[in-house]
PDB file of C-alpha atoms in Angstrom:
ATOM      1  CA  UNK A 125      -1.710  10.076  -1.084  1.00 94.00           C
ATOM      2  CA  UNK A 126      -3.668   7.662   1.829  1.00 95.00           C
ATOM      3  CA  UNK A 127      -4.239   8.830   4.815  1.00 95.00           C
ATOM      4  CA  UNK A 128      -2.679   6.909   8.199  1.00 94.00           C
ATOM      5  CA  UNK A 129      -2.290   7.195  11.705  1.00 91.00           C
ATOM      6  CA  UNK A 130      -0.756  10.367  11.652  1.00 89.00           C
ATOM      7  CA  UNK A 131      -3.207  11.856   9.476  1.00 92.00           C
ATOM      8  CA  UNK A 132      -6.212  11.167  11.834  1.00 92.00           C
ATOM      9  CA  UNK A 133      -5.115  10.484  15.254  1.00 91.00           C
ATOM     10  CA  UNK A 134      -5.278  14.385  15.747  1.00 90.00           C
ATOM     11  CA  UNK A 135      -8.081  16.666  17.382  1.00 93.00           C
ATOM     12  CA  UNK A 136      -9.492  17.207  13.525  1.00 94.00           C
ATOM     13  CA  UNK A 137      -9.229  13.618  12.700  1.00 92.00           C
ATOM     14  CA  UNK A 138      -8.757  13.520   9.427  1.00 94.00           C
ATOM     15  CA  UNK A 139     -10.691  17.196   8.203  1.00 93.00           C
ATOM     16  CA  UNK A 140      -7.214  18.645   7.478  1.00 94.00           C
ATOM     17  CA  UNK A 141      -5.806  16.433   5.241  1.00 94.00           C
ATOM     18  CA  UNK A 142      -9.303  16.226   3.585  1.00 93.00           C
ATOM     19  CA  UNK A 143      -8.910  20.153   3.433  1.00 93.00           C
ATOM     20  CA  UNK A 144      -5.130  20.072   1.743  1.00 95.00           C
ATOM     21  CA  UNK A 145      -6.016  17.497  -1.024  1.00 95.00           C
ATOM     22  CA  UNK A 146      -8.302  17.500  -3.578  1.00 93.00           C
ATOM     23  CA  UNK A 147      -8.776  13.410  -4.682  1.00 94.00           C
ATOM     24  CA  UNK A 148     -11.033  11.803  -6.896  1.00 92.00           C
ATOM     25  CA  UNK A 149     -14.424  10.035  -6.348  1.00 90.00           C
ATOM     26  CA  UNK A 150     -15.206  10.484  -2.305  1.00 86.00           C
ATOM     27  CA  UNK A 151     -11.902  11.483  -1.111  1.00 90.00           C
ATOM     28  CA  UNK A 152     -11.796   8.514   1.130  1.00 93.00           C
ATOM     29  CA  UNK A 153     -10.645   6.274  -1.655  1.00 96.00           C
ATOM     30  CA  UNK A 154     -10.074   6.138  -4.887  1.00 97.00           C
ATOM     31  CA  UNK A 155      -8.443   5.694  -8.007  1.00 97.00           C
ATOM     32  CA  UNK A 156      -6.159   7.292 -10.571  1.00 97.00           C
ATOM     33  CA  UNK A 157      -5.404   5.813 -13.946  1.00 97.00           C
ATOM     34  CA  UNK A 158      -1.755   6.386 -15.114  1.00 95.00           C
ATOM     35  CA  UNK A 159      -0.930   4.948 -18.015  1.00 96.00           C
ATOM     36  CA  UNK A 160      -0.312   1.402 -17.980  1.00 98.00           C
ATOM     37  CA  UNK A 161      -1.230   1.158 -14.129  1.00 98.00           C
ATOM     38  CA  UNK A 162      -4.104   1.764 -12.024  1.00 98.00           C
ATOM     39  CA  UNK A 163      -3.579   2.851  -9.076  1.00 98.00           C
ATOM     40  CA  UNK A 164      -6.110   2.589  -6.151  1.00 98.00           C
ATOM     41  CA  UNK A 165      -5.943   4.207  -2.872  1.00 98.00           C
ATOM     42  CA  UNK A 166      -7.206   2.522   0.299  1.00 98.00           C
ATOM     43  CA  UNK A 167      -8.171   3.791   3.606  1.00 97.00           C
ATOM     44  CA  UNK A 168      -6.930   1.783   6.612  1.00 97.00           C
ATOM     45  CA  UNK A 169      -7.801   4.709   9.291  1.00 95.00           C
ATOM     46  CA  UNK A 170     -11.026   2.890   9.331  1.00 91.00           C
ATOM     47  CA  UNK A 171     -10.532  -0.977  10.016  1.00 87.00           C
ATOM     48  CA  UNK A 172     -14.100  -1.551   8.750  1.00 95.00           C
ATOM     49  CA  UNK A 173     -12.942  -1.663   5.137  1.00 97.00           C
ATOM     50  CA  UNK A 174     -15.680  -3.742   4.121  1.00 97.00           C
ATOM     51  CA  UNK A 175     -17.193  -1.333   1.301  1.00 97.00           C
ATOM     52  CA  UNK A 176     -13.942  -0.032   0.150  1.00 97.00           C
ATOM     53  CA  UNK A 177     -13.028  -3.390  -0.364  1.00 98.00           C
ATOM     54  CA  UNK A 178     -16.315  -3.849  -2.529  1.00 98.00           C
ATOM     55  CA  UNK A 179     -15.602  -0.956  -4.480  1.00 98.00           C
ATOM     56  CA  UNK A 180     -11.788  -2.395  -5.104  1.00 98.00           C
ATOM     57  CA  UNK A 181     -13.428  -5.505  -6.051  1.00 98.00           C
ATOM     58  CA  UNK A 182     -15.715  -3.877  -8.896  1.00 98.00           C
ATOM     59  CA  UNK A 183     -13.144  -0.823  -9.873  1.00 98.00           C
ATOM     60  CA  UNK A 184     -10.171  -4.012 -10.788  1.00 98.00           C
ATOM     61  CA  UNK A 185     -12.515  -5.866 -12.365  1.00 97.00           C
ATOM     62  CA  UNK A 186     -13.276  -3.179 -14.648  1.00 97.00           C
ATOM     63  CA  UNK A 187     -10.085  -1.748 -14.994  1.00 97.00           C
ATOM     64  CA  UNK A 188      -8.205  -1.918 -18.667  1.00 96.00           C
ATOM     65  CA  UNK A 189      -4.501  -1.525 -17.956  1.00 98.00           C
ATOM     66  CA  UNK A 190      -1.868  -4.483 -17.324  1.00 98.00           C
ATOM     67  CA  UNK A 191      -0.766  -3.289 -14.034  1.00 98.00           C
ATOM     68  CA  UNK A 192      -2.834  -2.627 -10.599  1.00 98.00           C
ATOM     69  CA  UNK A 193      -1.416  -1.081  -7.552  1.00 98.00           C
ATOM     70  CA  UNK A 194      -2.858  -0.610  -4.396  1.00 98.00           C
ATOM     71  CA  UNK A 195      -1.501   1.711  -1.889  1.00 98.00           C
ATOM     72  CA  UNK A 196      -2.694   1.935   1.706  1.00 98.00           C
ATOM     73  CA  UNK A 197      -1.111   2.822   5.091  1.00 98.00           C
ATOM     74  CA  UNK A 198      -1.126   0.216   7.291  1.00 98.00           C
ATOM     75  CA  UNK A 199       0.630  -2.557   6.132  1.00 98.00           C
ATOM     76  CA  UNK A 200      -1.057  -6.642   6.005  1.00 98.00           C
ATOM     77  CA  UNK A 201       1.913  -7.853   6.602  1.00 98.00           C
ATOM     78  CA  UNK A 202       5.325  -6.254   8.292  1.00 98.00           C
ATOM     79  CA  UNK A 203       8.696  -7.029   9.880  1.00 97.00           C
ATOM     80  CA  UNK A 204       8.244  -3.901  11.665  1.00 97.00           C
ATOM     81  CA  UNK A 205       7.619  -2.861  15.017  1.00 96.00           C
ATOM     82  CA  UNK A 206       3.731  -3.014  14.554  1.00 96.00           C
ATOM     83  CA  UNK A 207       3.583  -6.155  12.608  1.00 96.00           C
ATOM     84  CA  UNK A 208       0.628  -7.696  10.490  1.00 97.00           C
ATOM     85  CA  UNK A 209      -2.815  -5.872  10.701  1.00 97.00           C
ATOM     86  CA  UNK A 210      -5.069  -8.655   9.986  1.00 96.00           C
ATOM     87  CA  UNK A 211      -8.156  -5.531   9.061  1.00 97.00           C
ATOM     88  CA  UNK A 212      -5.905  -4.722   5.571  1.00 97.00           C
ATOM     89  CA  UNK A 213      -5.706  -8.420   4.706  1.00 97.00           C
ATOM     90  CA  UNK A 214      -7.554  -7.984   1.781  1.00 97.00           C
ATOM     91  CA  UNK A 215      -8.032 -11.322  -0.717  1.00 97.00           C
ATOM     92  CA  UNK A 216      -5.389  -9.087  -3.864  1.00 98.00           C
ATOM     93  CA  UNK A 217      -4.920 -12.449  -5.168  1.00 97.00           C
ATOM     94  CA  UNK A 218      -8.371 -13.186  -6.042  1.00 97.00           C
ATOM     95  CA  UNK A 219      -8.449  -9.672  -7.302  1.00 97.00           C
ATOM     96  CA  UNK A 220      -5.500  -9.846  -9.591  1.00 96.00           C
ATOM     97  CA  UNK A 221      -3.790  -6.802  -7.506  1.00 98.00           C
ATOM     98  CA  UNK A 222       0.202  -7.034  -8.574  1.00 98.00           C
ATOM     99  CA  UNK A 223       1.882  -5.078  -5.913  1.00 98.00           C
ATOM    100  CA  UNK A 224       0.001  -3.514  -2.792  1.00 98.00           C
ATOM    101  CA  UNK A 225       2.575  -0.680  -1.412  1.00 98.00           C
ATOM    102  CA  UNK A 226       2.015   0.394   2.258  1.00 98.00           C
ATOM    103  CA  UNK A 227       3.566   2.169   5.133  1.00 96.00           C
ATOM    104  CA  UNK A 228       3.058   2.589   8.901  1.00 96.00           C
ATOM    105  CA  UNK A 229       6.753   0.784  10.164  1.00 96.00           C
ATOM    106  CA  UNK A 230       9.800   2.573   8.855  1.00 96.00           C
ATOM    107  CA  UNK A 231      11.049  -0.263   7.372  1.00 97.00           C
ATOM    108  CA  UNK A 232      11.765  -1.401   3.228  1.00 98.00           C
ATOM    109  CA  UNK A 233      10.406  -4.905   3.426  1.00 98.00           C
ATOM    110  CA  UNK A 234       9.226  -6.775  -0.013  1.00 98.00           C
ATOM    111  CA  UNK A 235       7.579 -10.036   0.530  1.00 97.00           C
ATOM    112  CA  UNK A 236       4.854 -12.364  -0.501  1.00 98.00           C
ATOM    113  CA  UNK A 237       1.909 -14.474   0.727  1.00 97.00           C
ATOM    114  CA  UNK A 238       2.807 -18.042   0.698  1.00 96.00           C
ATOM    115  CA  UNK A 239       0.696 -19.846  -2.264  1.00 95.00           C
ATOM    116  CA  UNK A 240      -0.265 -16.118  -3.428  1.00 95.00           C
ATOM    117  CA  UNK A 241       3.741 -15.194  -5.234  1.00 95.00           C
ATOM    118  CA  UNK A 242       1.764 -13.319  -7.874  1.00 96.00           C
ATOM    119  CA  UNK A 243       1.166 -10.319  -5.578  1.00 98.00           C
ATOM    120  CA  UNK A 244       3.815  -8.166  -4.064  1.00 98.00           C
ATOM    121  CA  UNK A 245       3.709  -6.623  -1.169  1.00 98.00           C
ATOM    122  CA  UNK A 246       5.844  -3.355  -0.470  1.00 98.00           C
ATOM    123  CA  UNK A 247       6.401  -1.726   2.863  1.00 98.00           C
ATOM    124  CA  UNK A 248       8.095   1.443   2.742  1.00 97.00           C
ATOM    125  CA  UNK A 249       8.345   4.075   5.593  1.00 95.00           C
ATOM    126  CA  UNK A 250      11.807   4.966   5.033  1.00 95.00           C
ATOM    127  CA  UNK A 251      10.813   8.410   4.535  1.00 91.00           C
ATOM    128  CA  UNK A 252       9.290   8.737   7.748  1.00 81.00           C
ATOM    129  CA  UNK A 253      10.986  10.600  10.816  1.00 83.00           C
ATOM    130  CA  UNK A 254      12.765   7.634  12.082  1.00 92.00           C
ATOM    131  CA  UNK A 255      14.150   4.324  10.963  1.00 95.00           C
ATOM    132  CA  UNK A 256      12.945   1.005  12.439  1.00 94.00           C
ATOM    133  CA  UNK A 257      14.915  -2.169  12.291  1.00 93.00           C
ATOM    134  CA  UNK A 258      12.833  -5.297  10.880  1.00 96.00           C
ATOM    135  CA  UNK A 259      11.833  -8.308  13.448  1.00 96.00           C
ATOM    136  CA  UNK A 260      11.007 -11.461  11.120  1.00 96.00           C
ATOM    137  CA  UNK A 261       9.397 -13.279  13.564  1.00 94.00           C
ATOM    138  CA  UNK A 262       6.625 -10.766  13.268  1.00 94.00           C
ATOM    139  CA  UNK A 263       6.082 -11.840  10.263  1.00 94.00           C
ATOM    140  CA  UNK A 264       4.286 -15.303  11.748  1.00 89.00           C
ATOM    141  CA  UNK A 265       3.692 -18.358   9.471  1.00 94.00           C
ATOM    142  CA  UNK A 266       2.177 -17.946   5.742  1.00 96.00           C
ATOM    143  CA  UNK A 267       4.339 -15.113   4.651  1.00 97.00           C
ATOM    144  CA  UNK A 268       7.623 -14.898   3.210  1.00 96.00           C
ATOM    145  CA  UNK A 269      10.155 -12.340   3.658  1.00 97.00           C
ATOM    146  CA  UNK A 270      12.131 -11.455   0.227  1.00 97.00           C
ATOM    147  CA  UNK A 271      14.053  -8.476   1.644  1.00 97.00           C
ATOM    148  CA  UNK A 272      13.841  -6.677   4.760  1.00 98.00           C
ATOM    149  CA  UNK A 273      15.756  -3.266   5.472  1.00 97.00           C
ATOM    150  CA  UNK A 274      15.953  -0.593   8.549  1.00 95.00           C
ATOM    151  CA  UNK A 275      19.326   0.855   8.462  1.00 94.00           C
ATOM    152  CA  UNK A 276      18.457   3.826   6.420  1.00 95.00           C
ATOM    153  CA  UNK A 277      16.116   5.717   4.403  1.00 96.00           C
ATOM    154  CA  UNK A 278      14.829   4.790   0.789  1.00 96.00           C
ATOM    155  CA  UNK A 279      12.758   5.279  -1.531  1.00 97.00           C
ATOM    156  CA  UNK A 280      11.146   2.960  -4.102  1.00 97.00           C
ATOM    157  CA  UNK A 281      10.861   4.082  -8.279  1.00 97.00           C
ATOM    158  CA  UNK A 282       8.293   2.558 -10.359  1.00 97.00           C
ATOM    159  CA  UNK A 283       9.093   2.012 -14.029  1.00 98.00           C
ATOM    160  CA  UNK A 284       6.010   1.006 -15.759  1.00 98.00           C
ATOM    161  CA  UNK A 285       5.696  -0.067 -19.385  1.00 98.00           C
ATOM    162  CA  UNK A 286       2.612  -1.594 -21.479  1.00 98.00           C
ATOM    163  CA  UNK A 287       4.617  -4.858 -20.893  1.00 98.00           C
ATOM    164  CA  UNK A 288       6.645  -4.864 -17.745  1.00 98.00           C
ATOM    165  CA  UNK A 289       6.812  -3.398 -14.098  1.00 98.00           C
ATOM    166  CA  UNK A 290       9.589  -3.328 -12.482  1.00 98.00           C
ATOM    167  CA  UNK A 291      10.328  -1.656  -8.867  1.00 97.00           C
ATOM    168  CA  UNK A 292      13.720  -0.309  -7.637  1.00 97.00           C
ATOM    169  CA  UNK A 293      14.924   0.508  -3.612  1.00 97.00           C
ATOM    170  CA  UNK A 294      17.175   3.322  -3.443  1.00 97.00           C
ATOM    171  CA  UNK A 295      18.570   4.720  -0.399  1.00 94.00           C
ATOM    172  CA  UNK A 296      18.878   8.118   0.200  1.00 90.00           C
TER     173      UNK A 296
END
């Protein structure tokens, strides 16, 4: 899991969801091996994400399998009713990320960074406790919209090999 909005904007900030897991390295982020992919957990309740994105930096550069993932909550880029967040535009190219999965707008929206097609970028809050309708003109210039869906909920499967990743929407 990452944490978002929902997580921390309480009275206990984010103690209780510190309290129900029990995640690798600090908690705060991290990363979990599985398989072929690496997966790497980032923490956009803080929008300082300077050293996590440090960290990310060494942990990719070290990491052995074909595939790296990054999952965070609030998406860098969204057709959704709370747009871009310019804090979790991290540089994933440079970094050799493949597909950074977030959340935040209940939307399924896969698009890519214009002059960066090598990383894909995932949002998907279909599972959330409404459904939001996407707004392309959110998206602003530099991004390009592949697919963008708010009718229902969904759910995206994974299917990774030594050799191939390949994602899948379903709605449920």
């Amino acid at each position: 899991p990452t944490p978002g909005n929902h997580d921390a904007n309480n009275q206990d900030g984010l103690t209780p969801y510190y309290n129900f897991f029990t995640l690798p390295h600090n908690e705060v982020y991290y990363k979990v091996r599985w398989r072929p992919v690496t997966l790497y957990s980032v923490n956009t309740t803080f929008t300082n994400l300077t050293e996590q994105v440090n960290w990310l930096q060494n942990e990719v550069r070290l990491s052995a399998t074909p595939f790296n993932i990054v999952f965070l909550h609030h998406p860098p880029f969204s057709a959704g009713p709370h747009g871009n967040n310019s804090f979790s535009q991290i540089p994933f190219n440079d970094m050799n990320i493949d597909v950074v999965f977030s959340g935040h707008d209940h939307i399924y929206q896969r698009l890519v960074k214009d002059g960066e097609e090598d990383v894909c970028y995932i949002v998907n809050g279909l599972g959330g406790k409404n459904v939001n309708g996407c707004n392309l003109d959110k998206l602003g210039p530099g991004v390009t919209n592949l697919c963008c869906y708010g009718e229902d909920y969904g759910a995206v499967k994974v299917i990774a090999t030594y050799s191939e990743l390949k994602l899948a929407f379903y709605r449920v």
